[in-house]
């Protein structure tokens, strides 16, 4: 197991390096630059700015400097757009916000999704099953850019219960709507995966054996069925968790949370190279990490898997 | 005076001050309106500001904050006219090349230190310093300050800049050419003073709330990027007694419809009106949907260089395309937010500018269409000739798309022109247009200061913003001449003449002049709707009791 983890980490390093180089090339090959605007800058002004940010150097030199700064000093460079902030500041400010609502969305999506899926599978082809499937299909079909404005309309304008956006340091009133809006579609996917997986498990021989031994239904489900059911769910949850904690642009735009998703999109539009790179690397590292976590969980859950 | 007497006197003074404050809280000193208990103004901004450093700021929302936090030589009043800021007055030399500003004695930084002429010198030198590399260094070039260009290019030290402190309260500025509108230009954020010791102590991070020292009516107390910026009244501001709004909060809300919902829920005092919704909102919220002219023009620029569509090099074709655009439909039906039809580049709202008599402005649309068909036929296109095909590009936006579709339909119906529409992401668009790799492109321009040259300078063959690639030596000469005329009426005559030339040469098709439109709570007093540059200052606003 330990050697497996070591090997995976060893592979992760070149993977991230390739990610950095590819993102860098893609970014630079996009037309425009961070200092283009409706009003083109006079050449001498532009030259000063490019010199300040090292953009006047040859391309390979910029990549080398960038990677060197990241590796040796954990310095992701200054933001071109937000002049008094470095990329580290941007991430330090935005990531906790995203992490907070992403984490709660994950908790809600898993609890509600798994419960719905299990309930639907156990009561297969009953009204409960139809209801659960109906809810999850409905939730899946309702994209969060539609759901978010509806939530604000209902809870802010009509009922006046919750603030229509903002973050206010993460007070609970401000977290509720982002969590509902973000978790709904994940919840639906989890419910559907759980249901089909559970149905398959319930028809397998070892469950029939357990039932034949006269074990009570509750014990069959908790002790025997739930763990194998979770296998496909967990492989879905790894990337889903990263997706949630690295933010949803839609949530940031509609809920004005100040999370990292908004910076990601804006930096792409503004060609704020350093911020794009910083967030790309963050997402890359998290994705690799959680894929590893999923693999480890797999081995723990499924005795057939050995690394 | 004994200590006790002193204490009693101070106590009395505090009581009197408190009393006068209390009454000032209740009614507005000029209008007599009853003021609200809570003097907090909350408004929506589309996007996070780039900076609140006066010399670095380049966006509208950042400039709004900068005008509250800092005060330059002059301010603008509700109508956009100059009023004293840190400077009380100025004198210009006879040749118009030297300006001497007299500064007020009681201007203070928020830490209690006096604002001096040296702070302005420091700030202006900073603006051109290659090391700071301000994107707005070009503004100092525009102001034609002695040696500005050479310093930016790194050929001279910043100390060579033509600005000096004669004494603590006298600032002298030397220009390379006379600029009749120079005093108007110092209301711009780039020229605001900064506090040298604060910058020395904190470097790039000096604008953070915990570090910043400023001299305006407000101080920055909170800044959460992409979420909110809070500024509160600056007790050290020389005119603090007249400030009524206690706290100003800017909330970043990217989606304008979401912002509108939150405005309706009472979370905001001001938000933008989403495109096309103005008439409906004006009906639903009478008096709260406001619209007013802005110092901006929306136009299509036509490539007239050798990379152009050859057909568009014929002025008759350009004239036909311009005539066939029914601007009334664009402003009344497509946009419907108080915009006005444009037949000239410079907006009517520009100070001292009168719209010249451009023939097509006075015609009916039917006459314009008939004339357009004639012209196009003369050029060999349209009925009987070949079909004219043009490419039109715009940057991705709902509003630009609607306008482009409407205009391409007008061209098709009136002239049988086939238009290929192309939308491009902003940066791509700028590059395509800048490289003159287009036929017709959407463009917009807002004045940097309130004078016609801020628009017409774009028509100079040497201008970096002349995307049409338009050259007419006569226009270049007239623009140069206007800079030397001190008398506003004389300049106006020249500007009129330039507009008339453009109306014939048509490197651009003016479409409409912008209007600002807001949903503004009825309890916000004194919003400067007549300030066409929308240079508003929170200290002039107040909240009326409901």
Short mmCIF file of N, CA, C and O in Angstrom, two decimals, chain A residues 108-222:
data_model
loop_
_atom_site.label_atom_id
_atom_site.label_comp_id
_atom_site.label_asym_id
_atom_site.label_seq_id
_atom_site.Cartn_x
_atom_site.Cartn_y
_atom_site.Cartn_z
N UNK A 108 -24.30 17.60 2.24
CA UNK A 108 -25.74 17.54 1.93
C UNK A 108 -25.98 16.59 0.77
O UNK A 108 -26.87 15.72 0.83
N UNK A 109 -25.18 16.73 -0.30
CA UNK A 109 -25.39 15.91 -1.49
C UNK A 109 -25.23 14.43 -1.15
O UNK A 109 -26.02 13.59 -1.60
N UNK A 110 -24.22 14.09 -0.34
CA UNK A 110 -23.98 12.68 -0.02
C UNK A 110 -25.10 12.13 0.86
O UNK A 110 -25.69 11.09 0.57
N UNK A 111 -25.44 12.86 1.92
CA UNK A 111 -26.45 12.35 2.85
C UNK A 111 -27.80 12.19 2.15
O UNK A 111 -28.41 11.11 2.17
N UNK A 112 -28.23 13.26 1.49
CA UNK A 112 -29.54 13.19 0.84
C UNK A 112 -29.51 12.23 -0.34
O UNK A 112 -30.42 11.40 -0.50
N UNK A 113 -28.45 12.30 -1.14
CA UNK A 113 -28.36 11.48 -2.35
C UNK A 113 -28.32 9.99 -2.02
O UNK A 113 -29.08 9.20 -2.58
N UNK A 114 -27.46 9.60 -1.06
CA UNK A 114 -27.35 8.18 -0.71
C UNK A 114 -28.66 7.70 -0.08
O UNK A 114 -29.16 6.62 -0.42
N UNK A 115 -29.24 8.50 0.80
CA UNK A 115 -30.50 8.08 1.43
C UNK A 115 -31.58 7.85 0.39
O UNK A 115 -32.28 6.84 0.41
N UNK A 116 -31.70 8.82 -0.52
CA UNK A 116 -32.72 8.68 -1.56
C UNK A 116 -32.47 7.44 -2.40
O UNK A 116 -33.39 6.67 -2.69
N UNK A 117 -31.21 7.23 -2.78
CA UNK A 117 -30.86 6.10 -3.64
C UNK A 117 -31.14 4.77 -2.95
O UNK A 117 -31.72 3.86 -3.56
N UNK A 118 -30.73 4.67 -1.68
CA UNK A 118 -30.94 3.43 -0.94
C UNK A 118 -32.44 3.17 -0.76
O UNK A 118 -32.94 2.06 -1.01
N UNK A 119 -33.16 4.22 -0.38
CA UNK A 119 -34.60 4.06 -0.16
C UNK A 119 -35.28 3.60 -1.44
O UNK A 119 -36.13 2.70 -1.43
N UNK A 120 -34.87 4.19 -2.56
CA UNK A 120 -35.49 3.83 -3.84
C UNK A 120 -35.19 2.38 -4.19
O UNK A 120 -36.07 1.67 -4.71
N UNK A 121 -33.97 1.95 -3.90
CA UNK A 121 -33.59 0.58 -4.28
C UNK A 121 -34.30 -0.45 -3.41
O UNK A 121 -34.75 -1.49 -3.91
N UNK A 122 -34.38 -0.15 -2.12
CA UNK A 122 -35.02 -1.12 -1.22
C UNK A 122 -36.51 -1.25 -1.53
O UNK A 122 -37.07 -2.33 -1.54
N UNK A 123 -37.13 -0.11 -1.78
CA UNK A 123 -38.55 -0.11 -2.14
C UNK A 123 -38.69 -0.02 -3.66
O UNK A 123 -39.37 0.83 -4.18
N UNK A 124 -37.97 -0.92 -4.33
CA UNK A 124 -37.95 -0.90 -5.79
C UNK A 124 -39.36 -1.03 -6.36
O UNK A 124 -40.14 -1.86 -5.92
N UNK A 125 -39.65 -0.18 -7.35
CA UNK A 125 -40.96 -0.19 -8.01
C UNK A 125 -42.14 0.07 -7.09
O UNK A 125 -43.23 -0.46 -7.30
N UNK A 126 -41.91 0.85 -6.05
CA UNK A 126 -43.04 1.33 -5.25
C UNK A 126 -43.12 2.84 -5.44
O UNK A 126 -42.28 3.44 -6.11
N UNK A 127 -44.09 3.47 -4.79
CA UNK A 127 -44.23 4.92 -4.94
C UNK A 127 -42.98 5.65 -4.45
O UNK A 127 -42.59 6.67 -4.98
N UNK A 128 -42.32 5.07 -3.42
CA UNK A 128 -41.13 5.71 -2.88
C UNK A 128 -40.02 5.75 -3.94
O UNK A 128 -39.34 6.75 -4.11
N UNK A 129 -39.90 4.64 -4.65
CA UNK A 129 -38.91 4.57 -5.73
C UNK A 129 -39.23 5.62 -6.80
O UNK A 129 -38.36 6.37 -7.22
N UNK A 130 -40.49 5.67 -7.22
CA UNK A 130 -40.86 6.63 -8.26
C UNK A 130 -40.61 8.06 -7.80
O UNK A 130 -40.14 8.91 -8.55
N UNK A 131 -40.93 8.30 -6.52
CA UNK A 131 -40.75 9.65 -5.98
C UNK A 131 -39.26 10.02 -6.00
O UNK A 131 -38.87 11.09 -6.46
N UNK A 132 -38.44 9.08 -5.51
CA UNK A 132 -37.01 9.36 -5.43
C UNK A 132 -36.42 9.57 -6.83
O UNK A 132 -35.64 10.50 -7.05
N UNK A 133 -36.82 8.71 -7.75
CA UNK A 133 -36.32 8.86 -9.12
C UNK A 133 -36.82 10.18 -9.71
O UNK A 133 -36.06 10.92 -10.34
N UNK A 134 -38.10 10.49 -9.45
CA UNK A 134 -38.67 11.75 -9.95
C UNK A 134 -37.89 12.94 -9.43
O UNK A 134 -37.49 13.83 -10.19
N UNK A 135 -37.63 12.93 -8.12
CA UNK A 135 -36.92 14.06 -7.51
C UNK A 135 -35.52 14.19 -8.11
O UNK A 135 -35.09 15.28 -8.47
N UNK A 136 -34.84 13.04 -8.24
CA UNK A 136 -33.46 13.16 -8.71
C UNK A 136 -33.40 13.54 -10.18
O UNK A 136 -32.54 14.30 -10.59
N UNK A 137 -34.32 13.05 -10.98
CA UNK A 137 -34.32 13.46 -12.39
C UNK A 137 -34.66 14.95 -12.49
O UNK A 137 -34.02 15.70 -13.23
N UNK A 138 -35.64 15.37 -11.69
CA UNK A 138 -36.01 16.79 -11.68
C UNK A 138 -34.83 17.66 -11.28
O UNK A 138 -34.52 18.66 -11.92
N UNK A 139 -34.13 17.23 -10.21
CA UNK A 139 -33.02 18.02 -9.71
C UNK A 139 -31.89 18.07 -10.72
O UNK A 139 -31.22 19.08 -10.88
N UNK A 140 -31.70 16.94 -11.41
CA UNK A 140 -30.66 16.89 -12.43
C UNK A 140 -30.98 17.83 -13.59
O UNK A 140 -30.11 18.48 -14.14
N UNK A 141 -32.27 17.90 -13.92
CA UNK A 141 -32.68 18.69 -15.07
C UNK A 141 -32.70 20.19 -14.76
O UNK A 141 -32.79 21.00 -15.66
N UNK A 142 -32.58 20.52 -13.48
CA UNK A 142 -32.65 21.93 -13.10
C UNK A 142 -31.22 22.44 -12.90
O UNK A 142 -30.61 22.21 -11.87
N UNK A 143 -30.68 23.09 -13.91
CA UNK A 143 -29.29 23.52 -13.76
C UNK A 143 -29.18 24.62 -12.69
O UNK A 143 -30.14 25.33 -12.42
N UNK A 144 -27.98 24.73 -12.08
CA UNK A 144 -27.88 25.67 -10.96
C UNK A 144 -28.00 27.13 -11.37
O UNK A 144 -28.34 27.97 -10.57
N UNK A 145 -27.75 27.43 -12.67
CA UNK A 145 -27.94 28.83 -13.06
C UNK A 145 -29.41 29.20 -13.18
O UNK A 145 -29.76 30.36 -13.31
N UNK A 146 -30.27 28.18 -13.17
CA UNK A 146 -31.71 28.45 -13.11
C UNK A 146 -32.15 28.41 -11.65
O UNK A 146 -32.90 29.27 -11.18
N UNK A 147 -31.63 27.42 -10.93
CA UNK A 147 -32.02 27.24 -9.54
C UNK A 147 -31.62 28.44 -8.68
O UNK A 147 -32.41 28.92 -7.87
N UNK A 148 -30.39 28.93 -8.88
CA UNK A 148 -29.89 30.02 -8.02
C UNK A 148 -30.79 31.26 -8.07
O UNK A 148 -31.21 31.76 -7.02
N UNK A 149 -31.12 31.77 -9.27
CA UNK A 149 -32.01 32.94 -9.29
C UNK A 149 -33.39 32.64 -8.68
O UNK A 149 -33.98 33.51 -8.04
N UNK A 150 -33.89 31.41 -8.88
CA UNK A 150 -35.20 31.07 -8.32
C UNK A 150 -35.13 31.11 -6.79
O UNK A 150 -36.01 31.66 -6.12
N UNK A 151 -34.05 30.55 -6.24
CA UNK A 151 -33.90 30.56 -4.78
C UNK A 151 -33.91 31.99 -4.25
O UNK A 151 -34.57 32.30 -3.25
N UNK A 152 -33.17 32.87 -4.92
CA UNK A 152 -33.09 34.26 -4.46
C UNK A 152 -34.46 34.93 -4.57
O UNK A 152 -34.89 35.66 -3.68
N UNK A 153 -35.14 34.63 -5.67
CA UNK A 153 -36.47 35.20 -5.86
C UNK A 153 -37.39 34.79 -4.71
O UNK A 153 -38.09 35.61 -4.12
N UNK A 154 -37.36 33.50 -4.37
CA UNK A 154 -38.28 32.98 -3.35
C UNK A 154 -37.85 33.40 -1.94
O UNK A 154 -38.62 34.01 -1.21
N UNK A 155 -36.60 33.11 -1.60
CA UNK A 155 -36.19 33.30 -0.20
C UNK A 155 -35.82 34.74 0.14
O UNK A 155 -35.85 35.13 1.30
N UNK A 156 -35.45 35.53 -0.88
CA UNK A 156 -35.06 36.91 -0.58
C UNK A 156 -36.19 37.87 -0.89
O UNK A 156 -36.64 38.64 -0.03
N UNK A 157 -36.69 37.81 -2.12
CA UNK A 157 -37.66 38.82 -2.51
C UNK A 157 -39.05 38.52 -1.95
O UNK A 157 -39.70 39.39 -1.42
N UNK A 158 -39.52 37.26 -2.07
CA UNK A 158 -40.88 36.95 -1.64
C UNK A 158 -40.98 36.74 -0.14
O UNK A 158 -41.82 37.33 0.52
N UNK A 159 -40.11 35.86 0.38
CA UNK A 159 -40.23 35.52 1.80
C UNK A 159 -39.41 36.43 2.70
O UNK A 159 -39.73 36.62 3.87
N UNK A 160 -38.33 36.99 2.15
CA UNK A 160 -37.49 37.86 2.96
C UNK A 160 -36.77 37.15 4.08
O UNK A 160 -36.43 37.74 5.10
N UNK A 161 -36.49 35.86 3.91
CA UNK A 161 -35.85 35.08 4.98
C UNK A 161 -34.33 35.15 4.94
O UNK A 161 -33.69 35.13 5.98
N UNK A 162 -33.80 35.15 3.72
CA UNK A 162 -32.34 35.03 3.58
C UNK A 162 -31.79 36.19 2.75
O UNK A 162 -32.47 36.69 1.86
N UNK A 163 -30.56 36.61 3.03
CA UNK A 163 -29.94 37.64 2.20
C UNK A 163 -29.72 37.11 0.79
O UNK A 163 -29.41 35.94 0.61
N UNK A 164 -29.86 37.98 -0.20
CA UNK A 164 -29.82 37.56 -1.61
C UNK A 164 -28.43 37.31 -2.15
O UNK A 164 -28.27 37.06 -3.34
N UNK A 165 -27.42 37.40 -1.34
CA UNK A 165 -26.07 37.16 -1.83
C UNK A 165 -25.06 37.73 -0.87
O UNK A 165 -25.41 38.30 0.16
N UNK A 166 -23.80 37.57 -1.21
CA UNK A 166 -22.73 38.02 -0.31
C UNK A 166 -22.23 36.86 0.52
O UNK A 166 -22.68 35.72 0.34
N UNK A 167 -21.32 37.13 1.43
CA UNK A 167 -20.73 36.05 2.19
C UNK A 167 -20.68 36.39 3.67
O UNK A 167 -20.97 35.55 4.53
N UNK A 168 -20.31 37.64 3.98
CA UNK A 168 -20.28 38.11 5.36
C UNK A 168 -19.50 37.16 6.27
O UNK A 168 -19.97 36.79 7.34
N UNK A 169 -18.35 36.73 5.80
CA UNK A 169 -17.49 35.89 6.63
C UNK A 169 -18.02 34.48 6.83
O UNK A 169 -17.53 33.75 7.67
N UNK A 170 -19.04 34.10 6.07
CA UNK A 170 -19.54 32.74 6.14
C UNK A 170 -20.60 32.52 7.20
O UNK A 170 -20.73 31.41 7.72
N UNK A 171 -21.36 33.54 7.54
CA UNK A 171 -22.48 33.34 8.47
C UNK A 171 -23.51 32.41 7.83
O UNK A 171 -23.70 32.45 6.61
N UNK A 172 -24.20 31.64 8.65
CA UNK A 172 -25.03 30.56 8.10
C UNK A 172 -26.10 31.05 7.13
O UNK A 172 -26.40 30.40 6.14
N UNK A 173 -26.66 32.25 7.37
CA UNK A 173 -27.71 32.73 6.46
C UNK A 173 -27.18 32.86 5.04
O UNK A 173 -27.91 32.73 4.08
N UNK A 174 -25.89 33.19 4.93
CA UNK A 174 -25.30 33.42 3.61
C UNK A 174 -24.87 32.12 2.94
O UNK A 174 -24.62 32.09 1.76
N UNK A 175 -24.76 31.04 3.74
CA UNK A 175 -24.25 29.79 3.20
C UNK A 175 -25.37 28.92 2.64
O UNK A 175 -25.17 28.14 1.71
N UNK A 176 -26.58 29.07 3.18
CA UNK A 176 -27.68 28.15 2.83
C UNK A 176 -27.97 28.08 1.33
O UNK A 176 -27.94 27.00 0.74
N UNK A 177 -28.21 29.24 0.72
CA UNK A 177 -28.59 29.19 -0.69
C UNK A 177 -27.47 28.68 -1.60
O UNK A 177 -27.74 27.87 -2.49
N UNK A 178 -26.21 29.12 -1.40
CA UNK A 178 -25.15 28.53 -2.22
C UNK A 178 -25.09 27.00 -2.07
O UNK A 178 -24.91 26.29 -3.07
N UNK A 179 -25.29 26.51 -0.86
CA UNK A 179 -25.22 25.06 -0.64
C UNK A 179 -26.36 24.35 -1.37
O UNK A 179 -26.15 23.35 -2.07
N UNK A 180 -27.57 24.88 -1.27
CA UNK A 180 -28.69 24.24 -1.97
C UNK A 180 -28.46 24.26 -3.47
O UNK A 180 -28.58 23.25 -4.16
N UNK A 181 -28.05 25.43 -3.96
CA UNK A 181 -27.89 25.57 -5.41
C UNK A 181 -26.79 24.65 -5.94
O UNK A 181 -26.92 24.07 -7.01
N UNK A 182 -25.72 24.53 -5.17
CA UNK A 182 -24.60 23.72 -5.66
C UNK A 182 -24.84 22.23 -5.48
O UNK A 182 -24.48 21.42 -6.32
N UNK A 183 -25.48 21.84 -4.36
CA UNK A 183 -25.57 20.41 -4.05
C UNK A 183 -26.65 19.70 -4.84
O UNK A 183 -26.57 18.48 -5.03
N UNK A 184 -27.67 20.42 -5.31
CA UNK A 184 -28.82 19.75 -5.89
C UNK A 184 -28.49 18.77 -7.02
O UNK A 184 -28.91 17.61 -6.98
N UNK A 185 -27.71 19.22 -8.00
CA UNK A 185 -27.50 18.32 -9.14
C UNK A 185 -26.55 17.18 -8.76
O UNK A 185 -26.69 16.06 -9.24
N UNK A 186 -25.58 17.46 -7.87
CA UNK A 186 -24.70 16.39 -7.40
C UNK A 186 -25.52 15.35 -6.63
O UNK A 186 -25.33 14.15 -6.76
N UNK A 187 -26.43 15.87 -5.81
CA UNK A 187 -27.29 15.00 -5.02
C UNK A 187 -28.06 14.06 -5.96
O UNK A 187 -28.17 12.86 -5.71
N UNK A 188 -28.57 14.61 -7.05
CA UNK A 188 -29.34 13.81 -7.98
C UNK A 188 -28.49 12.71 -8.59
O UNK A 188 -28.91 11.55 -8.67
N UNK A 189 -27.26 13.07 -8.99
CA UNK A 189 -26.38 12.05 -9.58
C UNK A 189 -26.08 10.97 -8.56
O UNK A 189 -26.11 9.77 -8.88
N UNK A 190 -25.76 11.38 -7.34
CA UNK A 190 -25.43 10.41 -6.29
C UNK A 190 -26.61 9.47 -6.06
O UNK A 190 -26.46 8.25 -5.95
N UNK A 191 -27.82 10.03 -6.02
CA UNK A 191 -29.01 9.21 -5.78
C UNK A 191 -29.17 8.17 -6.89
O UNK A 191 -29.45 6.99 -6.62
N UNK A 192 -28.97 8.57 -8.12
CA UNK A 192 -29.17 7.63 -9.22
C UNK A 192 -28.09 6.54 -9.24
O UNK A 192 -28.38 5.38 -9.44
N UNK A 193 -26.85 6.97 -8.98
CA UNK A 193 -25.77 5.97 -8.96
C UNK A 193 -26.00 4.99 -7.80
O UNK A 193 -25.89 3.77 -7.97
N UNK A 194 -26.36 5.52 -6.63
CA UNK A 194 -26.59 4.67 -5.46
C UNK A 194 -27.72 3.68 -5.74
O UNK A 194 -27.62 2.49 -5.44
N UNK A 195 -28.78 4.18 -6.33
CA UNK A 195 -29.95 3.33 -6.58
C UNK A 195 -29.58 2.17 -7.48
O UNK A 195 -29.84 1.00 -7.16
N UNK A 196 -28.94 2.45 -8.61
CA UNK A 196 -28.67 1.35 -9.54
C UNK A 196 -27.63 0.40 -8.96
O UNK A 196 -27.74 -0.83 -9.12
N UNK A 197 -26.66 0.97 -8.24
CA UNK A 197 -25.65 0.11 -7.64
C UNK A 197 -26.27 -0.80 -6.57
O UNK A 197 -25.99 -2.00 -6.49
N UNK A 198 -27.15 -0.22 -5.78
CA UNK A 198 -27.81 -0.95 -4.70
C UNK A 198 -28.68 -2.06 -5.27
O UNK A 198 -28.70 -3.19 -4.75
N UNK A 199 -29.37 -1.76 -6.35
CA UNK A 199 -30.24 -2.77 -6.96
C UNK A 199 -29.41 -3.97 -7.41
O UNK A 199 -29.79 -5.12 -7.21
N UNK A 200 -28.26 -3.69 -7.97
CA UNK A 200 -27.39 -4.75 -8.44
C UNK A 200 -26.88 -5.59 -7.27
O UNK A 200 -26.92 -6.83 -7.31
N UNK A 201 -26.45 -4.87 -6.22
CA UNK A 201 -25.92 -5.57 -5.04
C UNK A 201 -27.01 -6.43 -4.41
O UNK A 201 -26.77 -7.58 -4.03
N UNK A 202 -28.22 -5.91 -4.31
CA UNK A 202 -29.31 -6.63 -3.63
C UNK A 202 -29.64 -7.94 -4.36
O UNK A 202 -30.22 -8.84 -3.77
N UNK A 203 -29.31 -7.99 -5.66
CA UNK A 203 -29.60 -9.22 -6.41
C UNK A 203 -28.45 -10.20 -6.41
O UNK A 203 -28.54 -11.26 -7.03
N UNK A 204 -27.35 -9.85 -5.73
CA UNK A 204 -26.19 -10.75 -5.80
C UNK A 204 -26.31 -11.88 -4.78
O UNK A 204 -27.08 -11.81 -3.82
N UNK A 205 -25.48 -12.89 -5.01
CA UNK A 205 -25.60 -14.13 -4.23
C UNK A 205 -25.38 -13.94 -2.75
O UNK A 205 -26.10 -14.50 -1.93
N UNK A 206 -24.37 -13.13 -2.38
CA UNK A 206 -24.06 -13.06 -0.95
C UNK A 206 -25.18 -12.37 -0.17
O UNK A 206 -25.41 -12.67 1.00
N UNK A 207 -25.94 -11.50 -0.82
CA UNK A 207 -27.06 -10.87 -0.13
C UNK A 207 -28.18 -11.91 0.06
O UNK A 207 -28.78 -12.04 1.12
N UNK A 208 -28.38 -12.70 -1.04
CA UNK A 208 -29.41 -13.73 -0.94
C UNK A 208 -29.06 -14.71 0.19
O UNK A 208 -29.90 -15.12 0.98
N UNK A 209 -27.75 -15.03 0.27
CA UNK A 209 -27.29 -15.92 1.34
C UNK A 209 -27.61 -15.32 2.70
O UNK A 209 -28.13 -15.99 3.60
N UNK A 210 -27.26 -14.04 2.85
CA UNK A 210 -27.49 -13.36 4.12
C UNK A 210 -28.97 -13.39 4.47
O UNK A 210 -29.35 -13.68 5.62
N UNK A 211 -29.79 -13.14 3.45
CA UNK A 211 -31.23 -13.14 3.72
C UNK A 211 -31.71 -14.55 4.06
O UNK A 211 -32.51 -14.75 4.96
N UNK A 212 -31.14 -15.55 3.36
CA UNK A 212 -31.54 -16.93 3.59
C UNK A 212 -31.18 -17.38 5.00
O UNK A 212 -31.86 -18.20 5.60
N UNK A 213 -30.05 -16.79 5.51
CA UNK A 213 -29.66 -17.13 6.88
C UNK A 213 -30.65 -16.56 7.89
O UNK A 213 -30.53 -16.81 9.08
N UNK A 214 -31.54 -15.70 7.41
CA UNK A 214 -32.57 -15.15 8.29
C UNK A 214 -32.16 -13.87 8.97
O UNK A 214 -32.75 -13.46 9.96
N UNK A 215 -31.11 -13.21 8.42
CA UNK A 215 -30.73 -11.92 9.00
C UNK A 215 -31.84 -10.90 8.76
O UNK A 215 -32.48 -10.92 7.72
N UNK A 216 -32.05 -10.02 9.73
CA UNK A 216 -33.06 -8.98 9.51
C UNK A 216 -32.60 -8.03 8.38
O UNK A 216 -31.40 -7.82 8.19
N UNK A 217 -33.58 -7.51 7.68
CA UNK A 217 -33.33 -6.65 6.51
C UNK A 217 -32.37 -5.51 6.82
O UNK A 217 -31.44 -5.22 6.07
N UNK A 218 -32.60 -4.85 7.97
CA UNK A 218 -31.77 -3.70 8.34
C UNK A 218 -30.30 -4.10 8.41
O UNK A 218 -29.43 -3.42 7.90
N UNK A 219 -30.06 -5.29 9.02
CA UNK A 219 -28.69 -5.77 9.18
C UNK A 219 -28.06 -6.14 7.84
O UNK A 219 -26.88 -5.87 7.59
N UNK A 220 -28.88 -6.73 6.98
CA UNK A 220 -28.38 -7.08 5.64
C UNK A 220 -27.90 -5.82 4.92
O UNK A 220 -26.81 -5.78 4.34
N UNK A 221 -28.72 -4.79 5.01
CA UNK A 221 -28.37 -3.55 4.30
C UNK A 221 -27.14 -2.89 4.91
O UNK A 221 -26.18 -2.58 4.23
N UNK A 222 -27.16 -2.71 6.23
CA UNK A 222 -26.05 -2.00 6.87
C UNK A 222 -24.75 -2.77 6.81
O UNK A 222 -23.71 -2.22 6.50
#
